[in-house]
Short mmCIF file of C-alpha atoms in Angstrom, two decimals:
data_model
loop_
_atom_site.label_atom_id
_atom_site.label_comp_id
_atom_site.label_asym_id
_atom_site.label_seq_id
_atom_site.Cartn_x
_atom_site.Cartn_y
_atom_site.Cartn_z
CA MET A 29 8.15 -2.37 23.50
CA ILE A 30 10.68 -1.99 20.69
CA SER A 31 13.04 0.90 21.32
CA GLN A 32 13.19 3.43 18.51
CA ALA A 33 16.52 3.46 16.69
CA MET A 34 18.22 6.84 16.84
CA LYS A 35 19.51 6.73 13.26
CA LEU A 36 16.07 7.18 11.70
CA GLN A 37 15.40 10.91 11.42
CA LEU A 38 11.73 11.80 11.71
CA THR A 39 10.01 15.08 10.96
CA ARG A 40 6.48 13.68 11.40
CA PRO A 41 4.92 10.34 12.40
CA LEU A 42 5.82 7.19 10.47
CA VAL A 43 3.33 4.31 10.24
CA PHE A 44 4.64 0.79 9.71
CA PHE A 45 1.75 -1.42 8.62
CA ASP A 46 0.85 -4.75 7.11
CA LEU A 47 -2.33 -6.26 5.70
CA GLU A 48 -3.75 -9.75 5.56
CA THR A 49 -6.29 -10.09 2.75
CA THR A 50 -8.62 -12.36 0.84
CA GLY A 51 -6.18 -12.53 -2.08
CA LEU A 52 -3.68 -10.65 -4.21
CA ASN A 53 -5.91 -8.71 -6.62
CA ILE A 54 -5.68 -5.06 -5.63
CA GLY A 55 -8.95 -4.17 -7.35
CA THR A 56 -11.18 -6.96 -6.06
CA ASP A 57 -9.74 -8.43 -2.85
CA ARG A 58 -10.39 -7.16 0.67
CA ILE A 59 -8.60 -6.64 3.98
CA VAL A 60 -9.17 -9.20 6.75
CA GLU A 61 -6.59 -7.79 9.16
CA ILE A 62 -4.67 -4.53 9.44
CA CYS A 63 -1.88 -3.97 11.94
CA TYR A 64 0.24 -0.90 12.46
CA TYR A 65 3.14 0.36 14.54
CA LYS A 66 3.28 4.16 14.55
CA ILE A 67 6.39 5.98 15.69
CA PHE A 68 6.68 9.69 16.46
CA PRO A 69 9.48 12.26 16.60
CA ASP A 70 8.62 13.24 20.16
CA ARG A 71 6.64 10.55 21.98
CA GLU A 72 6.18 6.85 22.55
CA PRO A 73 5.04 4.60 19.67
CA GLU A 74 1.51 3.26 19.41
CA GLU A 75 0.36 0.00 17.88
CA ASN A 76 -2.84 -1.82 17.09
CA CYS A 77 -4.12 -4.86 15.21
CA ILE A 78 -7.68 -5.02 13.86
CA ARG A 79 -9.51 -7.99 12.35
CA VAL A 80 -11.93 -7.02 9.58
CA LYS A 81 -14.95 -8.75 8.09
CA PRO A 82 -14.47 -8.50 4.31
CA THR A 83 -17.58 -7.54 2.38
CA GLN A 84 -18.82 -7.09 -1.16
CA VAL A 85 -22.01 -5.69 -2.65
CA LEU A 86 -24.35 -8.27 -4.22
CA LEU A 87 -27.79 -7.29 -5.53
CA GLY A 88 -27.54 -4.02 -3.66
CA GLN A 89 -26.72 -5.71 -0.33
CA GLU A 90 -23.40 -5.63 1.51
CA VAL A 91 -22.58 -9.25 2.37
CA GLN A 92 -19.61 -11.04 3.88
CA MET A 93 -17.02 -12.09 1.34
CA HIS A 94 -15.62 -15.60 1.56
CA ILE A 95 -11.93 -15.86 2.46
CA PRO A 96 -10.52 -18.41 0.01
CA GLU A 97 -8.94 -21.48 1.56
CA GLU A 98 -5.60 -20.74 -0.10
CA ALA A 99 -5.54 -17.33 1.61
CA SER A 100 -6.50 -18.81 4.99
CA ALA A 101 -3.70 -21.36 4.58
CA VAL A 102 -1.24 -18.45 4.54
CA HIS A 103 -2.54 -16.16 7.31
CA HIS A 104 -4.77 -18.64 9.21
CA ILE A 105 -7.77 -16.28 9.27
CA THR A 106 -11.08 -17.88 8.32
CA ASP A 107 -14.65 -16.72 7.66
CA GLU A 108 -15.60 -17.82 11.17
CA ASP A 109 -12.79 -15.77 12.71
CA VAL A 110 -14.08 -12.50 11.25
CA LYS A 111 -17.87 -13.00 11.06
CA ASP A 112 -18.44 -10.80 14.13
CA CYS A 113 -15.69 -8.28 13.34
CA PRO A 114 -16.35 -4.76 12.03
CA THR A 115 -16.36 -4.14 8.28
CA PHE A 116 -13.70 -1.86 6.86
CA ARG A 117 -16.36 0.77 6.25
CA GLU A 118 -17.07 0.80 9.99
CA ILE A 119 -13.44 1.40 10.97
CA ALA A 120 -12.30 3.37 7.93
CA GLU A 121 -12.33 6.82 9.54
CA ASP A 122 -10.37 5.60 12.56
CA VAL A 123 -7.83 3.91 10.30
CA ALA A 124 -7.56 7.03 8.15
CA ASP A 125 -6.79 9.08 11.27
CA VAL A 126 -3.79 6.83 11.89
CA PHE A 127 -2.38 7.62 8.45
CA ARG A 128 -3.34 11.28 8.04
CA GLY A 129 -0.34 13.57 8.37
CA ALA A 130 2.03 10.61 8.60
CA ASP A 131 4.49 8.88 6.32
CA ILE A 132 4.15 5.19 5.54
CA ALA A 133 6.50 2.19 5.76
CA GLY A 134 6.01 -1.47 4.99
CA TYR A 135 7.44 -4.54 3.32
CA ASN A 136 6.55 -4.68 -0.39
CA SER A 137 3.96 -2.09 0.59
CA ASN A 138 4.46 0.21 -2.41
CA HIS A 139 3.25 -2.48 -4.80
CA TYR A 140 0.57 -4.18 -2.72
CA ASP A 141 -0.46 -2.96 0.75
CA VAL A 142 -0.73 0.76 -0.02
CA PRO A 143 -2.69 0.32 -3.30
CA LEU A 144 -5.10 -2.14 -1.66
CA LEU A 145 -5.58 0.13 1.36
CA ALA A 146 -6.32 3.04 -0.98
CA GLU A 147 -9.01 0.93 -2.67
CA GLU A 148 -10.64 0.13 0.67
CA PHE A 149 -10.76 3.81 1.59
CA LEU A 150 -12.39 4.63 -1.75
CA ARG A 151 -15.04 1.93 -1.29
CA ALA A 152 -15.74 3.24 2.22
CA GLY A 153 -16.11 6.80 0.93
CA VAL A 154 -13.31 8.10 3.16
CA GLN A 155 -11.36 11.08 1.87
CA ILE A 156 -7.64 10.52 2.33
CA ASP A 157 -4.89 11.01 -0.24
CA LEU A 158 -2.12 8.52 0.52
CA LYS A 159 -0.09 10.09 -2.28
CA LYS A 160 0.65 12.92 0.16
CA SER A 161 2.59 10.49 2.35
CA ARG A 162 6.20 9.64 1.70
CA MET A 163 6.55 5.88 1.22
CA ILE A 164 9.34 3.70 2.58
CA ASP A 165 9.53 0.10 1.40
CA ALA A 166 12.00 -2.05 3.36
CA PHE A 167 11.62 -4.75 0.70
CA THR A 168 13.24 -2.46 -1.88
CA ILE A 169 16.26 -1.93 0.37
CA PHE A 170 16.48 -5.67 0.95
CA GLN A 171 16.21 -6.37 -2.78
CA LYS A 172 19.05 -3.98 -3.51
CA HIS A 173 21.30 -5.59 -0.92
CA GLU A 174 20.07 -9.10 -0.05
CA PRO A 175 17.29 -10.34 -2.41
CA ARG A 176 15.05 -12.66 -0.31
CA ASN A 177 11.73 -12.60 1.59
CA LEU A 178 10.74 -11.04 4.95
CA THR A 179 11.47 -14.18 6.97
CA ALA A 180 14.98 -14.34 5.52
CA ALA A 181 15.42 -10.58 5.94
CA TYR A 182 14.47 -10.83 9.60
CA LYS A 183 16.90 -13.70 10.13
CA PHE A 184 19.67 -11.90 8.25
CA TYR A 185 19.34 -8.46 9.81
CA CYS A 186 17.98 -9.25 13.27
CA GLN A 187 19.53 -12.70 13.85
CA LYS A 188 16.16 -14.04 15.01
CA ASP A 189 13.59 -16.43 13.63
CA LEU A 190 10.33 -14.76 12.63
CA GLU A 191 7.65 -16.43 14.73
CA GLY A 192 4.13 -16.03 13.40
CA ALA A 193 5.15 -15.18 9.83
CA HIS A 194 2.16 -14.13 7.69
CA SER A 195 0.49 -12.72 10.76
CA ALA A 196 -0.01 -9.02 10.07
CA ASN A 197 1.09 -8.10 13.60
CA ALA A 198 4.29 -10.15 13.47
CA ASP A 199 5.10 -8.97 9.94
CA THR A 200 4.51 -5.30 10.85
CA LEU A 201 6.87 -5.37 13.83
CA ALA A 202 9.40 -7.45 11.90
CA THR A 203 9.40 -4.87 9.10
CA TYR A 204 10.11 -2.12 11.65
CA GLU A 205 13.03 -4.08 13.11
CA VAL A 206 14.39 -4.91 9.65
CA LEU A 207 14.38 -1.25 8.58
CA MET A 208 16.14 -0.20 11.79
CA ALA A 209 18.80 -2.87 11.20
CA GLN A 210 19.18 -1.82 7.55
CA LEU A 211 19.84 1.76 8.62
CA GLU A 212 22.56 0.54 10.96
CA ARG A 213 24.16 -1.82 8.45
CA TYR A 214 24.27 0.20 5.21
CA ASP A 215 26.00 3.57 5.04
CA ASP A 216 24.40 4.32 1.66
CA VAL A 217 20.83 3.92 2.95
CA PRO A 218 19.59 7.42 3.87
CA ALA A 219 18.17 8.18 7.29
CA THR A 220 15.59 10.87 6.52
CA VAL A 221 12.08 9.85 5.57
CA ASP A 222 12.15 12.04 2.45
CA GLU A 223 15.32 10.39 1.17
CA LEU A 224 14.09 6.90 2.11
CA HIS A 225 10.89 7.59 0.17
CA LYS A 226 12.97 8.38 -2.93
CA TYR A 227 15.35 5.48 -2.31
CA THR A 228 12.62 2.84 -2.05
CA SER A 229 10.10 4.23 -4.54
CA GLY A 230 12.26 3.56 -7.58
CA ASN A 231 13.15 5.83 -10.47
CA THR A 232 9.84 5.69 -12.30
CA PRO A 233 7.12 7.53 -10.32
CA CYS A 234 3.53 6.75 -11.25
CA ALA A 235 0.29 8.72 -11.10
CA ASP A 236 -1.52 5.76 -9.55
CA PHE A 237 -0.56 3.10 -7.02
CA ALA A 238 -0.93 0.15 -9.41
CA GLY A 239 1.64 1.52 -11.86
CA ARG A 240 -0.76 1.69 -14.82
CA ILE A 241 -0.18 5.42 -15.35
CA GLY A 242 3.31 6.85 -15.58
CA TYR A 243 4.76 10.24 -16.45
CA ASP A 244 6.71 11.41 -19.47
CA LYS A 245 9.76 13.68 -19.31
CA ASP A 246 7.47 16.71 -18.99
CA GLY A 247 5.53 15.25 -16.06
CA VAL A 248 2.41 14.50 -18.10
CA GLU A 249 0.51 11.24 -17.50
CA ILE A 250 1.14 8.41 -19.99
CA PHE A 251 -0.14 4.86 -20.38
CA ASN A 252 2.16 2.17 -18.96
CA PHE A 253 0.32 -0.68 -20.68
CA GLY A 254 -1.67 -1.79 -23.70
CA LYS A 255 -1.90 -0.54 -27.26
CA TYR A 256 -1.33 3.08 -26.21
CA LYS A 257 1.67 2.36 -24.00
CA GLY A 258 3.97 5.38 -23.83
CA MET A 259 1.34 7.78 -25.18
CA ARG A 260 -0.12 10.67 -23.23
CA VAL A 261 -3.44 9.77 -21.65
CA GLU A 262 -4.96 13.14 -22.56
CA ASP A 263 -4.00 12.71 -26.23
CA VAL A 264 -5.54 9.24 -26.37
CA PHE A 265 -8.79 10.44 -24.78
CA ARG A 266 -9.03 13.19 -27.39
CA ARG A 267 -8.47 10.76 -30.26
CA ASP A 268 -10.29 7.75 -28.86
CA PRO A 269 -12.79 8.80 -26.15
CA GLY A 270 -14.32 5.33 -26.19
CA TYR A 271 -11.12 3.99 -24.66
CA TYR A 272 -12.01 5.78 -21.43
CA GLY A 273 -15.29 3.85 -21.29
CA TRP A 274 -13.45 0.59 -21.84
CA LEU A 275 -11.04 1.41 -19.00
CA GLN A 276 -13.90 2.04 -16.59
CA ASN A 277 -15.25 -1.46 -17.28
CA THR A 278 -11.98 -3.24 -16.49
CA ASP A 279 -11.05 -4.67 -13.09
CA PHE A 280 -8.40 -1.98 -12.62
CA PRO A 281 -8.23 -0.55 -9.08
CA GLN A 282 -10.69 2.28 -8.44
CA TYR A 283 -7.85 4.68 -7.64
CA THR A 284 -6.47 4.11 -11.15
CA LYS A 285 -9.90 4.63 -12.67
CA ASN A 286 -10.27 7.87 -10.70
CA VAL A 287 -7.03 9.22 -12.17
CA PHE A 288 -8.28 8.36 -15.66
CA THR A 289 -11.57 10.12 -14.88
CA ARG A 290 -9.81 13.28 -13.74
CA ILE A 291 -7.81 13.42 -16.97
CA TYR A 292 -10.86 12.60 -19.09
CA LEU A 293 -12.91 15.40 -17.48
CA ASP A 294 -10.06 17.85 -18.03
CA VAL A 295 -9.96 16.87 -21.71
CA ARG A 296 -13.72 17.29 -22.06
CA LYS A 297 -13.81 20.81 -20.62
#
């Protein structure tokens, strides 16, 4: 069991997690393994690692999704390995319970793991708003101080070789150890979860996880892409309501589409 570093100041649970997936497309790829290490202000940590059978809907039927060979070459999880595992829909409520009321930490998690997890929850019909969690991304701290990958970060900060790299369990625990070492090494890295959330989330908050929708100086949603980049989403939907329909037919993540829908419905009231 990894001892909890005293420098990290917790006010509620903090979940370190990592995903192995079928690919890198947030909107279309699926989880094949999720591992977490959850620490608490007042009790012992808990950890778990769950293999998942990825699925997709074809002709109205939920069928197993093929794990591409290039993905298996990275995390060594194959179709055969997960064929008898639960689907994400079957474990979604239990996974959501791990994250509810907790903050979240990972390695490059703000740009990949959290958005993809949010998509899986939406597909499973599970109500959980990950935006309510404060996010800590150890990769951002590493980028600011020592730009490399997790294996190099682990070697640099922990003076150990990362065995089992690209295994969600190994990567999750390594991320925890890296963050603890970063807190010890850098005096300018804050110790509270709230400050770490701000430190690793960057200076440009977004309304969605994929970064397609930003905010202007007044806190109103704007497009971060395309021909309407920089314009308020509500203004565009008033002028060009057909653009909303086009957005819903893209392969954008469902969370992003849901934010567009909320704004569109507000405009149409």
